[in-house]
mmCIF file of C-alpha atoms and ligand atoms in Angstrom:
data_model
loop_
_atom_site.group_PDB
_atom_site.id
_atom_site.type_symbol
_atom_site.label_atom_id
_atom_site.label_comp_id
_atom_site.label_asym_id
_atom_site.label_seq_id
_atom_site.Cartn_x
_atom_site.Cartn_y
_atom_site.Cartn_z
ATOM 1 C CA MET K 1002 0.000 0.000 0.000
ATOM 2 C CA ILE K 1003 1.289 3.428 -0.979
ATOM 3 C CA ILE K 1004 -0.122 5.063 2.140
ATOM 4 C CA ASP K 1005 -1.249 3.674 5.516
ATOM 5 C CA ILE K 1006 -4.994 3.465 6.002
ATOM 6 C CA PRO K 1007 -6.140 2.814 9.584
ATOM 7 C CA ASN K 1008 -8.261 -0.346 9.945
ATOM 8 C CA ASN K 1009 -11.427 1.384 11.073
ATOM 9 C CA SER K 1010 -11.162 4.253 8.583
ATOM 10 C CA ASP K 1011 -14.310 5.465 6.811
ATOM 11 C CA PHE K 1012 -12.062 6.215 3.868
ATOM 12 C CA SER K 1013 -10.819 2.711 3.129
ATOM 13 C CA ILE K 1014 -9.447 1.453 -0.175
ATOM 14 C CA HIS K 1015 -13.049 0.340 -0.921
ATOM 15 C CA ASN K 1016 -14.414 3.863 -0.620
ATOM 16 C CA LEU K 1017 -12.344 6.603 -2.313
ATOM 17 C CA PRO K 1018 -14.905 9.413 -2.194
ATOM 18 C CA PHE K 1019 -14.462 12.703 -4.064
ATOM 19 C CA GLY K 1020 -14.396 16.182 -2.546
ATOM 20 C CA ILE K 1021 -13.010 19.705 -2.869
ATOM 21 C CA PHE K 1022 -10.243 20.779 -0.498
ATOM 22 C CA SER K 1023 -7.675 23.521 -0.034
ATOM 23 C CA THR K 1024 -4.617 23.997 2.161
ATOM 24 C CA ALA K 1025 -2.456 26.969 3.078
ATOM 25 C CA ASP K 1026 -0.606 26.617 -0.240
ATOM 26 C CA ARG K 1027 -3.097 24.781 -2.471
ATOM 27 C CA SER K 1028 -6.132 26.526 -3.945
ATOM 28 C CA PRO K 1029 -9.493 24.688 -3.829
ATOM 29 C CA ARG K 1030 -9.272 21.584 -5.999
ATOM 30 C CA ALA K 1031 -10.499 18.023 -6.382
ATOM 31 C CA GLY K 1032 -9.248 15.302 -4.088
ATOM 32 C CA VAL K 1033 -9.941 11.744 -3.003
ATOM 33 C CA ALA K 1034 -10.026 10.804 0.680
ATOM 34 C CA VAL K 1035 -7.618 7.969 1.503
ATOM 35 C CA GLY K 1036 -7.487 7.068 5.186
ATOM 36 C CA GLU K 1037 -6.349 10.192 7.017
ATOM 37 C CA HIS K 1038 -5.008 11.769 3.818
ATOM 38 C CA ILE K 1039 -6.271 13.366 0.641
ATOM 39 C CA LEU K 1040 -4.903 12.467 -2.770
ATOM 40 C CA ASP K 1041 -4.549 15.750 -4.695
ATOM 41 C CA LEU K 1042 -6.064 15.013 -8.122
ATOM 42 C CA ALA K 1043 -4.888 18.275 -9.660
ATOM 43 C CA ALA K 1044 -1.289 17.443 -8.673
ATOM 44 C CA LEU K 1045 -1.658 13.830 -9.824
ATOM 45 C CA ALA K 1046 -2.958 14.991 -13.220
ATOM 46 C CA GLU K 1047 0.363 16.743 -13.876
ATOM 47 C CA HIS K 1048 1.888 13.260 -14.309
ATOM 48 C CA ASP K 1049 -0.169 12.660 -17.476
ATOM 49 C CA VAL K 1050 -1.965 9.613 -16.159
ATOM 50 C CA PHE K 1051 -5.433 10.588 -17.387
ATOM 51 C CA ASP K 1052 -6.696 10.686 -20.965
ATOM 52 C CA PHE K 1053 -9.235 13.490 -20.564
ATOM 53 C CA ASN K 1054 -9.000 17.226 -19.951
ATOM 54 C CA THR K 1055 -7.828 17.318 -16.347
ATOM 55 C CA ALA K 1056 -8.616 21.017 -15.932
ATOM 56 C CA VAL K 1057 -11.743 19.621 -14.233
ATOM 57 C CA PHE K 1058 -9.590 18.801 -11.186
ATOM 58 C CA GLU K 1059 -8.504 22.432 -10.783
ATOM 59 C CA LYS K 1060 -12.074 23.699 -10.445
ATOM 60 C CA ASP K 1061 -13.499 24.602 -7.042
ATOM 61 C CA VAL K 1062 -16.489 22.285 -7.560
ATOM 62 C CA LEU K 1063 -16.799 18.765 -8.989
ATOM 63 C CA ASN K 1064 -19.610 19.501 -11.463
ATOM 64 C CA ASP K 1065 -17.368 19.446 -14.544
ATOM 65 C CA PHE K 1066 -15.662 16.238 -13.431
ATOM 66 C CA ILE K 1067 -19.012 14.558 -12.773
ATOM 67 C CA SER K 1068 -20.236 15.803 -16.172
ATOM 68 C CA LEU K 1069 -17.548 13.697 -17.878
ATOM 69 C CA GLY K 1070 -19.848 10.748 -17.189
ATOM 70 C CA LYS K 1071 -19.698 7.531 -15.237
ATOM 71 C CA ASP K 1072 -17.392 5.763 -17.689
ATOM 72 C CA ILE K 1073 -14.668 8.231 -16.790
ATOM 73 C CA THR K 1074 -15.446 8.893 -13.124
ATOM 74 C CA LYS K 1075 -15.654 5.154 -12.396
ATOM 75 C CA ARG K 1076 -12.365 4.558 -14.199
ATOM 76 C CA VAL K 1077 -10.599 7.312 -12.208
ATOM 77 C CA ARG K 1078 -11.720 5.714 -8.948
ATOM 78 C CA LYS K 1079 -10.729 2.199 -10.099
ATOM 79 C CA ASN K 1080 -7.313 3.392 -11.276
ATOM 80 C CA ILE K 1081 -6.622 5.104 -7.956
ATOM 81 C CA GLN K 1082 -7.682 1.943 -6.135
ATOM 82 C CA TYR K 1083 -5.207 -0.039 -8.209
ATOM 83 C CA TRP K 1084 -2.359 2.498 -7.968
ATOM 84 C CA LEU K 1085 -2.706 2.765 -4.173
ATOM 85 C CA GLN K 1086 -2.092 -0.981 -3.895
ATOM 86 C CA ASP K 1087 0.859 -1.087 -6.287
ATOM 87 C CA ASP K 1088 4.138 -0.020 -4.677
ATOM 88 C CA TYR K 1089 5.568 0.776 -8.113
ATOM 89 C CA SER K 1090 2.663 2.822 -9.442
ATOM 90 C CA VAL K 1091 2.621 6.482 -10.416
ATOM 91 C CA LEU K 1092 1.780 7.310 -6.783
ATOM 92 C CA ALA K 1093 5.022 5.810 -5.471
ATOM 93 C CA GLY K 1094 7.714 8.100 -4.084
ATOM 94 C CA LYS K 1095 5.611 11.251 -4.520
ATOM 95 C CA PRO K 1096 4.639 12.411 -1.025
ATOM 96 C CA GLU K 1097 3.635 15.789 -2.496
ATOM 97 C CA LEU K 1098 0.548 14.131 -3.988
ATOM 98 C CA PHE K 1099 -0.904 13.616 -0.517
ATOM 99 C CA VAL K 1100 -1.972 16.083 2.149
ATOM 100 C CA LYS K 1101 -3.173 15.332 5.639
ATOM 101 C CA GLN K 1102 -6.906 15.848 6.120
ATOM 102 C CA SER K 1103 -6.076 17.685 9.337
ATOM 103 C CA ASP K 1104 -4.126 20.260 7.267
ATOM 104 C CA ALA K 1105 -6.937 20.748 4.748
ATOM 105 C CA GLN K 1106 -10.089 22.772 4.637
ATOM 106 C CA MET K 1107 -13.075 21.155 2.940
ATOM 107 C CA HIS K 1108 -15.435 23.072 0.660
ATOM 108 C CA MET K 1109 -18.825 22.474 -0.942
ATOM 109 C CA PRO K 1110 -18.077 19.529 -3.265
ATOM 110 C CA VAL K 1111 -20.519 20.626 -5.972
ATOM 111 C CA TYR K 1112 -22.407 23.657 -7.116
ATOM 112 C CA VAL K 1113 -25.996 22.733 -6.250
ATOM 113 C CA GLY K 1114 -28.352 24.268 -8.797
ATOM 114 C CA ASP K 1115 -31.538 22.747 -7.439
ATOM 115 C CA TYR K 1116 -32.432 20.994 -4.249
ATOM 116 C CA THR K 1117 -35.394 18.711 -3.629
ATOM 117 C CA ASP K 1118 -36.316 17.241 -0.269
ATOM 118 C CA PHE K 1119 -38.334 14.045 -0.104
ATOM 119 C CA TYR K 1120 -40.334 12.656 2.787
ATOM 120 C CA SER K 1121 -39.666 8.991 2.256
ATOM 121 C CA SER K 1122 -39.449 7.400 5.715
ATOM 122 C CA ILE K 1123 -42.780 5.887 6.686
ATOM 123 C CA GLU K 1124 -41.858 6.008 10.365
ATOM 124 C CA HIS K 1125 -41.025 9.741 10.166
ATOM 125 C CA ALA K 1126 -44.119 10.628 8.120
ATOM 126 C CA THR K 1127 -46.283 8.644 10.546
ATOM 127 C CA ASN K 1128 -44.748 10.318 13.607
ATOM 128 C CA VAL K 1129 -45.113 13.823 12.180
ATOM 129 C CA GLY K 1130 -48.667 13.072 11.049
ATOM 130 C CA LYS K 1131 -49.545 11.936 14.567
ATOM 131 C CA MET K 1132 -48.103 15.093 16.123
ATOM 132 C CA PHE K 1133 -49.157 17.750 13.609
ATOM 133 C CA ARG K 1134 -52.483 16.303 12.442
ATOM 134 C CA ASP K 1135 -54.409 13.185 13.387
ATOM 135 C CA PRO K 1136 -53.043 10.362 15.577
ATOM 136 C CA GLU K 1137 -55.590 7.952 14.069
ATOM 137 C CA ASN K 1138 -54.915 8.783 10.401
ATOM 138 C CA ALA K 1139 -51.299 9.870 10.549
ATOM 139 C CA LEU K 1140 -50.385 9.081 6.940
ATOM 140 C CA LEU K 1141 -52.152 11.167 4.321
ATOM 141 C CA PRO K 1142 -53.981 9.171 1.596
ATOM 142 C CA ASN K 1143 -51.340 9.957 -1.054
ATOM 143 C CA TRP K 1144 -48.300 8.887 0.954
ATOM 144 C CA LYS K 1145 -48.046 5.233 -0.119
ATOM 145 C CA HIS K 1146 -48.652 6.174 -3.770
ATOM 146 C CA ILE K 1147 -46.309 9.152 -4.218
ATOM 147 C CA PRO K 1148 -42.721 9.723 -3.036
ATOM 148 C CA VAL K 1149 -43.835 13.031 -1.500
ATOM 149 C CA GLY K 1150 -41.358 15.898 -1.831
ATOM 150 C CA TYR K 1151 -40.990 19.658 -2.165
ATOM 151 C CA HIS K 1152 -38.526 21.994 -3.829
ATOM 152 C CA GLY K 1153 -36.069 23.337 -1.294
ATOM 153 C CA ARG K 1154 -33.504 26.127 -1.392
ATOM 154 C CA ALA K 1155 -30.059 25.415 -2.881
ATOM 155 C CA SER K 1156 -28.435 28.725 -1.868
ATOM 156 C CA SER K 1157 -28.310 27.833 1.829
ATOM 157 C CA ILE K 1158 -26.766 24.375 1.547
ATOM 158 C CA VAL K 1159 -23.391 24.592 3.280
ATOM 159 C CA VAL K 1160 -20.556 22.228 4.006
ATOM 160 C CA SER K 1161 -19.831 20.647 7.388
ATOM 161 C CA GLY K 1162 -18.112 22.933 9.879
ATOM 162 C CA GLN K 1163 -19.912 26.123 8.931
ATOM 163 C CA PRO K 1164 -21.920 27.393 11.945
ATOM 164 C CA ILE K 1165 -25.692 27.772 11.605
ATOM 165 C CA ARG K 1166 -27.525 30.814 12.952
ATOM 166 C CA ARG K 1167 -30.845 30.287 14.711
ATOM 167 C CA PRO K 1168 -33.532 31.725 12.429
ATOM 168 C CA ASN K 1169 -36.024 34.428 13.287
ATOM 169 C CA GLY K 1170 -39.570 34.092 12.091
ATOM 170 C CA GLN K 1171 -43.287 34.121 12.718
ATOM 171 C CA THR K 1172 -44.750 31.647 15.164
ATOM 172 C CA LEU K 1173 -48.133 31.241 16.769
ATOM 173 C CA PRO K 1174 -47.940 31.036 20.583
ATOM 174 C CA LYS K 1175 -50.009 28.325 22.251
ATOM 175 C CA ASP K 1176 -53.657 29.328 22.769
ATOM 176 C CA SER K 1177 -53.185 32.502 20.709
ATOM 177 C CA LYS K 1178 -54.691 33.588 17.417
ATOM 178 C CA THR K 1179 -52.053 36.233 16.731
ATOM 179 C CA PRO K 1180 -48.524 35.391 15.611
ATOM 180 C CA VAL K 1181 -45.362 36.830 17.148
ATOM 181 C CA PHE K 1182 -41.934 37.465 15.616
ATOM 182 C CA GLY K 1183 -38.631 36.339 17.105
ATOM 183 C CA PRO K 1184 -36.007 33.585 17.289
ATOM 184 C CA SER K 1185 -37.335 30.070 16.690
ATOM 185 C CA GLN K 1186 -37.787 28.264 20.004
ATOM 186 C CA ARG K 1187 -37.959 24.856 18.345
ATOM 187 C CA LEU K 1188 -34.823 24.511 16.250
ATOM 188 C CA ASP K 1189 -34.284 20.937 15.104
ATOM 189 C CA PHE K 1190 -32.016 18.758 13.003
ATOM 190 C CA GLU K 1191 -33.203 16.240 10.440
ATOM 191 C CA LEU K 1192 -31.084 13.135 9.873
ATOM 192 C CA GLU K 1193 -31.076 12.619 6.124
ATOM 193 C CA MET K 1194 -28.913 11.441 3.265
ATOM 194 C CA GLY K 1195 -28.731 13.308 -0.021
ATOM 195 C CA PHE K 1196 -27.807 12.058 -3.461
ATOM 196 C CA ILE K 1197 -26.101 14.182 -6.089
ATOM 197 C CA CYS K 1198 -27.273 13.901 -9.654
ATOM 198 C CA GLY K 1199 -24.656 12.770 -12.135
ATOM 199 C CA GLY K 1200 -26.221 13.637 -15.487
ATOM 200 C CA ASN K 1201 -28.329 16.253 -17.232
ATOM 201 C CA THR K 1202 -31.705 15.526 -18.764
ATOM 202 C CA ASP K 1203 -33.704 17.685 -21.174
ATOM 203 C CA MET K 1204 -37.110 19.078 -20.373
ATOM 204 C CA GLY K 1205 -39.623 16.448 -21.351
ATOM 205 C CA ASP K 1206 -37.244 13.553 -20.626
ATOM 206 C CA THR K 1207 -38.021 11.016 -17.945
ATOM 207 C CA VAL K 1208 -35.703 8.766 -15.947
ATOM 208 C CA SER K 1209 -36.979 5.252 -15.279
ATOM 209 C CA THR K 1210 -36.374 3.359 -12.045
ATOM 210 C CA GLN K 1211 -34.242 1.028 -14.175
ATOM 211 C CA ASN K 1212 -31.951 3.843 -15.406
ATOM 212 C CA ALA K 1213 -32.061 6.000 -12.303
ATOM 213 C CA GLU K 1214 -28.746 4.854 -10.880
ATOM 214 C CA ASP K 1215 -26.933 6.011 -14.029
ATOM 215 C CA HIS K 1216 -28.038 9.518 -13.009
ATOM 216 C CA ILE K 1217 -26.826 9.294 -9.399
ATOM 217 C CA PHE K 1218 -23.168 10.199 -8.854
ATOM 218 C CA GLY K 1219 -23.028 9.609 -5.114
ATOM 219 C CA LEU K 1220 -24.290 10.364 -1.639
ATOM 220 C CA VAL K 1221 -23.555 12.648 1.309
ATOM 221 C CA LEU K 1222 -24.874 12.994 4.852
ATOM 222 C CA PHE K 1223 -27.465 15.730 5.057
ATOM 223 C CA ASN K 1224 -28.741 17.714 8.038
ATOM 224 C CA ASP K 1225 -31.898 19.528 6.999
ATOM 225 C CA TRP K 1226 -32.117 22.137 9.780
ATOM 226 C CA SER K 1227 -35.739 22.864 10.636
ATOM 227 C CA ALA K 1228 -37.613 25.384 12.795
ATOM 228 C CA ARG K 1229 -40.632 23.440 14.026
ATOM 229 C CA ASP K 1230 -42.570 26.379 15.455
ATOM 230 C CA ILE K 1231 -42.210 28.383 12.225
ATOM 231 C CA GLN K 1232 -43.082 25.247 10.249
ATOM 232 C CA LYS K 1233 -46.269 24.588 12.194
ATOM 233 C CA TRP K 1234 -47.632 28.102 11.556
ATOM 234 C CA GLU K 1235 -46.573 28.505 7.919
ATOM 235 C CA TYR K 1236 -46.837 25.080 6.262
ATOM 236 C CA VAL K 1237 -50.549 25.107 5.374
ATOM 237 C CA PRO K 1238 -51.439 25.035 2.503
ATOM 238 C CA LEU K 1239 -48.242 25.012 0.421
ATOM 239 C CA GLY K 1240 -45.763 23.179 2.637
ATOM 240 C CA PRO K 1241 -42.361 24.086 4.099
ATOM 241 C CA PHE K 1242 -40.899 27.535 3.414
ATOM 242 C CA LEU K 1243 -38.888 29.640 5.896
ATOM 243 C CA ALA K 1244 -38.850 26.841 8.471
ATOM 244 C CA LYS K 1245 -36.500 24.950 6.181
ATOM 245 C CA ASN K 1246 -34.695 27.275 3.789
ATOM 246 C CA PHE K 1247 -32.320 29.006 6.228
ATOM 247 C CA ALA K 1248 -29.756 26.168 6.238
ATOM 248 C CA SER K 1249 -28.945 22.589 5.330
ATOM 249 C CA SER K 1250 -25.521 21.092 6.103
ATOM 250 C CA ILE K 1251 -23.786 18.347 4.123
ATOM 251 C CA SER K 1252 -20.735 16.147 4.643
ATOM 252 C CA PRO K 1253 -17.858 17.127 2.339
ATOM 253 C CA TRP K 1254 -17.022 13.760 0.736
ATOM 254 C CA ILE K 1255 -19.263 12.341 -1.983
ATOM 255 C CA VAL K 1256 -19.328 8.568 -1.635
ATOM 256 C CA THR K 1257 -19.977 7.088 -5.065
ATOM 257 C CA LEU K 1258 -22.795 4.677 -5.764
ATOM 258 C CA GLU K 1259 -20.141 2.185 -6.899
ATOM 259 C CA ALA K 1260 -18.517 2.236 -3.447
ATOM 260 C CA LEU K 1261 -21.890 1.441 -1.891
ATOM 261 C CA GLU K 1262 -22.543 -1.550 -4.160
ATOM 262 C CA PRO K 1263 -21.668 -4.194 -1.490
ATOM 263 C CA PHE K 1264 -24.266 -2.739 0.858
ATOM 264 C CA ARG K 1265 -27.409 -3.098 -1.234
ATOM 265 C CA VAL K 1266 -30.381 -4.576 0.568
ATOM 266 C CA ALA K 1267 -34.045 -5.075 -0.213
ATOM 267 C CA GLY K 1268 -36.404 -2.278 0.756
ATOM 268 C CA PRO K 1269 -39.624 -2.687 2.698
ATOM 269 C CA THR K 1270 -42.616 -4.274 0.968
ATOM 270 C CA GLN K 1271 -44.720 -1.593 -0.671
ATOM 271 C CA GLU K 1272 -48.393 -2.247 -0.114
ATOM 272 C CA PRO K 1273 -50.614 -1.189 -1.853
ATOM 273 C CA LYS K 1274 -48.793 -1.863 -5.093
ATOM 274 C CA VAL K 1275 -47.294 1.253 -6.651
ATOM 275 C CA LEU K 1276 -48.132 2.558 -10.132
ATOM 276 C CA PRO K 1277 -46.093 0.962 -12.957
ATOM 277 C CA TYR K 1278 -43.669 3.887 -13.369
ATOM 278 C CA LEU K 1279 -42.633 3.450 -9.711
ATOM 279 C CA GLU K 1280 -42.149 -0.311 -9.889
ATOM 280 C CA TYR K 1281 -38.538 -1.456 -9.687
ATOM 281 C CA GLU K 1282 -36.417 -4.571 -9.809
ATOM 282 C CA GLY K 1283 -33.560 -5.640 -7.586
ATOM 283 C CA GLN K 1284 -32.243 -4.318 -4.305
ATOM 284 C CA LYS K 1285 -32.429 -0.531 -4.203
ATOM 285 C CA ASN K 1286 -31.959 0.223 -0.505
ATOM 286 C CA TYR K 1287 -28.574 0.562 1.173
ATOM 287 C CA ASP K 1288 -27.524 -0.641 4.614
ATOM 288 C CA ILE K 1289 -25.821 2.451 6.050
ATOM 289 C CA ASP K 1290 -25.627 2.936 9.818
ATOM 290 C CA LEU K 1291 -26.345 6.480 10.906
ATOM 291 C CA GLU K 1292 -26.097 8.314 14.201
ATOM 292 C CA VAL K 1293 -26.642 11.808 15.545
ATOM 293 C CA GLY K 1294 -24.729 13.349 18.449
ATOM 294 C CA ILE K 1295 -25.318 16.608 20.272
ATOM 295 C CA SER K 1296 -22.439 18.361 22.079
ATOM 296 C CA PRO K 1297 -23.513 21.205 24.350
ATOM 297 C CA GLU K 1298 -21.006 24.084 24.467
ATOM 298 C CA GLY K 1299 -17.882 22.803 26.227
ATOM 299 C CA ALA K 1300 -19.458 19.467 27.183
ATOM 300 C CA GLU K 1301 -19.228 15.840 26.111
ATOM 301 C CA GLU K 1302 -21.325 14.597 23.198
ATOM 302 C CA THR K 1303 -24.467 12.530 23.719
ATOM 303 C CA VAL K 1304 -25.565 10.255 20.884
ATOM 304 C CA VAL K 1305 -29.311 10.831 20.696
ATOM 305 C CA CYS K 1306 -30.261 8.693 17.705
ATOM 306 C CA LYS K 1307 -29.136 5.627 15.790
ATOM 307 C CA SER K 1308 -30.864 4.911 12.518
ATOM 308 C CA ASN K 1309 -30.179 3.277 9.151
ATOM 309 C CA PHE K 1310 -30.676 4.355 5.546
ATOM 310 C CA LYS K 1311 -32.152 0.916 4.757
ATOM 311 C CA TYR K 1312 -35.407 1.858 6.515
ATOM 312 C CA MET K 1313 -36.462 4.160 3.673
ATOM 313 C CA TYR K 1314 -39.866 3.230 2.249
ATOM 314 C CA TRP K 1315 -39.233 4.954 -1.095
ATOM 315 C CA ASN K 1316 -35.792 4.368 -2.657
ATOM 316 C CA MET K 1317 -33.663 6.800 -4.668
ATOM 317 C CA ALA K 1318 -34.581 5.212 -8.016
ATOM 318 C CA GLN K 1319 -38.275 5.733 -7.282
ATOM 319 C CA GLN K 1320 -37.629 9.302 -6.119
ATOM 320 C CA LEU K 1321 -35.820 10.151 -9.349
ATOM 321 C CA ALA K 1322 -38.404 8.391 -11.537
ATOM 322 C CA HIS K 1323 -41.170 10.297 -9.805
ATOM 323 C CA HIS K 1324 -39.291 13.611 -9.960
ATOM 324 C CA THR K 1325 -38.892 13.364 -13.738
ATOM 325 C CA VAL K 1326 -42.125 11.586 -14.707
ATOM 326 C CA ASN K 1327 -43.714 14.917 -15.663
ATOM 327 C CA GLY K 1328 -40.719 15.915 -17.791
ATOM 328 C CA CYS K 1329 -38.944 17.989 -15.136
ATOM 329 C CA ASN K 1330 -35.284 18.222 -16.139
ATOM 330 C CA ILE K 1331 -32.390 17.573 -13.745
ATOM 331 C CA ASN K 1332 -28.799 18.774 -13.858
ATOM 332 C CA VAL K 1333 -25.419 17.603 -12.657
ATOM 333 C CA GLY K 1334 -24.994 18.707 -9.042
ATOM 334 C CA ASP K 1335 -28.692 18.716 -8.191
ATOM 335 C CA MET K 1336 -29.238 17.554 -4.637
ATOM 336 C CA MET K 1337 -32.035 15.195 -3.698
ATOM 337 C CA ALA K 1338 -32.443 14.602 0.025
ATOM 338 C CA SER K 1339 -34.158 11.552 1.447
ATOM 339 C CA GLY K 1340 -36.270 13.141 4.107
ATOM 340 C CA THR K 1341 -35.736 12.391 7.784
ATOM 341 C CA ILE K 1342 -34.627 8.795 8.296
ATOM 342 C CA SER K 1343 -36.418 7.348 11.296
ATOM 343 C CA GLY K 1344 -36.521 3.732 12.435
ATOM 344 C CA ASN K 1345 -39.270 1.934 14.285
ATOM 345 C CA GLU K 1346 -37.888 2.369 17.818
ATOM 346 C CA ASP K 1347 -38.083 5.598 19.773
ATOM 347 C CA ASP K 1348 -34.268 5.914 19.942
ATOM 348 C CA ARG K 1349 -34.093 5.596 16.158
ATOM 349 C CA TYR K 1350 -36.000 8.737 15.317
ATOM 350 C CA GLY K 1351 -34.141 11.174 13.076
ATOM 351 C CA SER K 1352 -35.240 14.491 14.620
ATOM 352 C CA MET K 1353 -35.632 16.044 18.060
ATOM 353 C CA LEU K 1354 -39.308 16.608 17.232
ATOM 354 C CA GLU K 1355 -39.793 12.849 17.308
ATOM 355 C CA LEU K 1356 -37.125 11.903 19.896
ATOM 356 C CA ALA K 1357 -38.588 14.290 22.498
ATOM 357 C CA TRP K 1358 -42.109 13.863 21.054
ATOM 358 C CA MET K 1359 -42.909 17.583 20.584
ATOM 359 C CA GLY K 1360 -41.169 18.477 23.820
ATOM 360 C CA THR K 1361 -43.167 16.059 25.998
ATOM 361 C CA LYS K 1362 -40.301 13.565 26.505
ATOM 362 C CA PRO K 1363 -37.058 15.533 26.985
ATOM 363 C CA VAL K 1364 -33.864 13.696 26.017
ATOM 364 C CA ALA K 1365 -31.266 13.319 28.808
ATOM 365 C CA MET K 1366 -27.781 14.555 28.028
ATOM 366 C CA LYS K 1367 -24.509 13.270 29.532
ATOM 367 C CA ASP K 1368 -23.780 16.648 31.139
ATOM 368 C CA GLY K 1369 -26.998 16.436 33.177
ATOM 369 C CA SER K 1370 -28.974 18.822 30.995
ATOM 370 C CA GLU K 1371 -31.886 17.780 28.805
ATOM 371 C CA ARG K 1372 -33.017 18.677 25.317
ATOM 372 C CA LYS K 1373 -36.433 19.128 23.775
ATOM 373 C CA PHE K 1374 -34.935 20.943 20.802
ATOM 374 C CA ILE K 1375 -31.485 22.305 19.868
ATOM 375 C CA GLN K 1376 -30.020 25.069 22.031
ATOM 376 C CA ASP K 1377 -27.588 27.853 21.138
ATOM 377 C CA GLY K 1378 -24.014 26.621 21.410
ATOM 378 C CA ASP K 1379 -24.973 23.004 20.633
ATOM 379 C CA THR K 1380 -22.978 21.223 17.965
ATOM 380 C CA VAL K 1381 -24.974 18.628 16.034
ATOM 381 C CA THR K 1382 -22.996 15.899 14.282
ATOM 382 C CA ILE K 1383 -24.291 13.202 11.944
ATOM 383 C CA ARG K 1384 -22.054 10.221 11.136
ATOM 384 C CA GLY K 1385 -22.644 7.360 8.769
ATOM 385 C CA TYR K 1386 -20.879 4.251 7.531
ATOM 386 C CA ALA K 1387 -21.575 0.908 5.913
ATOM 387 C CA GLN K 1388 -19.749 -2.232 6.970
ATOM 388 C CA LYS K 1389 -19.778 -5.786 5.655
ATOM 389 C CA GLY K 1390 -17.086 -8.111 6.954
ATOM 390 C CA ASP K 1391 -13.784 -6.286 6.486
ATOM 391 C CA ILE K 1392 -15.200 -3.805 4.001
ATOM 392 C CA ARG K 1393 -15.973 -0.432 5.515
ATOM 393 C CA VAL K 1394 -17.196 2.533 3.519
ATOM 394 C CA GLY K 1395 -17.975 5.644 5.536
ATOM 395 C CA PHE K 1396 -19.091 9.183 5.024
ATOM 396 C CA GLY K 1397 -17.134 10.878 7.803
ATOM 397 C CA GLU K 1398 -19.433 13.414 9.348
ATOM 398 C CA VAL K 1399 -21.476 16.548 8.928
ATOM 399 C CA SER K 1400 -21.155 18.761 11.963
ATOM 400 C CA ALA K 1401 -22.290 22.298 12.719
ATOM 401 C CA LYS K 1402 -22.620 24.546 15.746
ATOM 402 C CA VAL K 1403 -25.737 26.610 16.378
ATOM 403 C CA LEU K 1404 -25.205 30.329 16.980
ATOM 404 C CA PRO K 1405 -27.748 32.626 18.658
ATOM 405 C CA ALA K 1406 -30.258 34.460 16.461
ATOM 406 C CA LYS K 1407 -29.261 37.872 15.108
HETATM 407 CA CA1 LIG V 2755 -36.334 17.388 5.463
#
């Protein structure tokens, strides 16, 4: 092996995710995470090992690289995998090709033109339906027929590490008919994963469930920050707006669909049967362990939730097929988030709203405090990895601290 990779590393030889990094003396550029290091693709390209225009590696986003298509992006990853394991490869004796992750700053990996947020966990949709609407009929009649989603805001998607400011907004106090304005009192995280589109389509084109994976470059961890009190007052009749668009945080490394191949699993049975354009063949869910930790200012972290991406009722292929069935076009870099990923146990819920059940069951923290929602100074961290035998493919983390409202 050209470079040591710790045994438990998220960034094993099986992973090799792509991201954008910079250091004190390297401008933002494309890299691949390898253990605790980053392979500098712009520097590697100077050795004439690629047969395409490698200016794509000098860009400050990966869109142009992804646009080269899967034939090329898959080959780059496979070549690096091979070269890392060959002591006589082009990577040998060139320490300048690697930088330590601890010396690097990570940036947004792609320019996100459009962002869509789905609502594809049946456990989450059921919990929210119980709390916000009707405990007896929690799921709306359309839910098992449509991968429900809404168009979110791309401008406020930021990379891990960037602090998030508590939003101000309108809320309706309990037992009042008149709204008030001020900082949200019910700031929440949402544990999600997002996929990044890997191909453009024209208006009028559709993507089938069968072809959907050709249009998915890879996945990141996604924290869809939410202000529950603003949401409750504003969401009727058109759905989420200012309760959601102030911030979403993503992990910096895009784990390719190819790296996740060993972790495919079957999804839940869909009953009633879905319409033909949403039918699919094969295993389209992925077994990815997820957890959320909250660190109060200056205190130890408490893990408040453990969930898994495999619980999703609607899979990514169905989401993309549904998104495009009306001819809506998609572009490279578009972000499609899963919706909150909750499991069927009350410590597997992917939001504070559900974990503390609208504030009625506060969550105990290791420092003796408790949480109904997220407080100023809290750092929320989502981690995720897949493991099968010796093969580990991880996402690292998405982490952000909450600052007081302005
Ligand atoms: Ca969401």
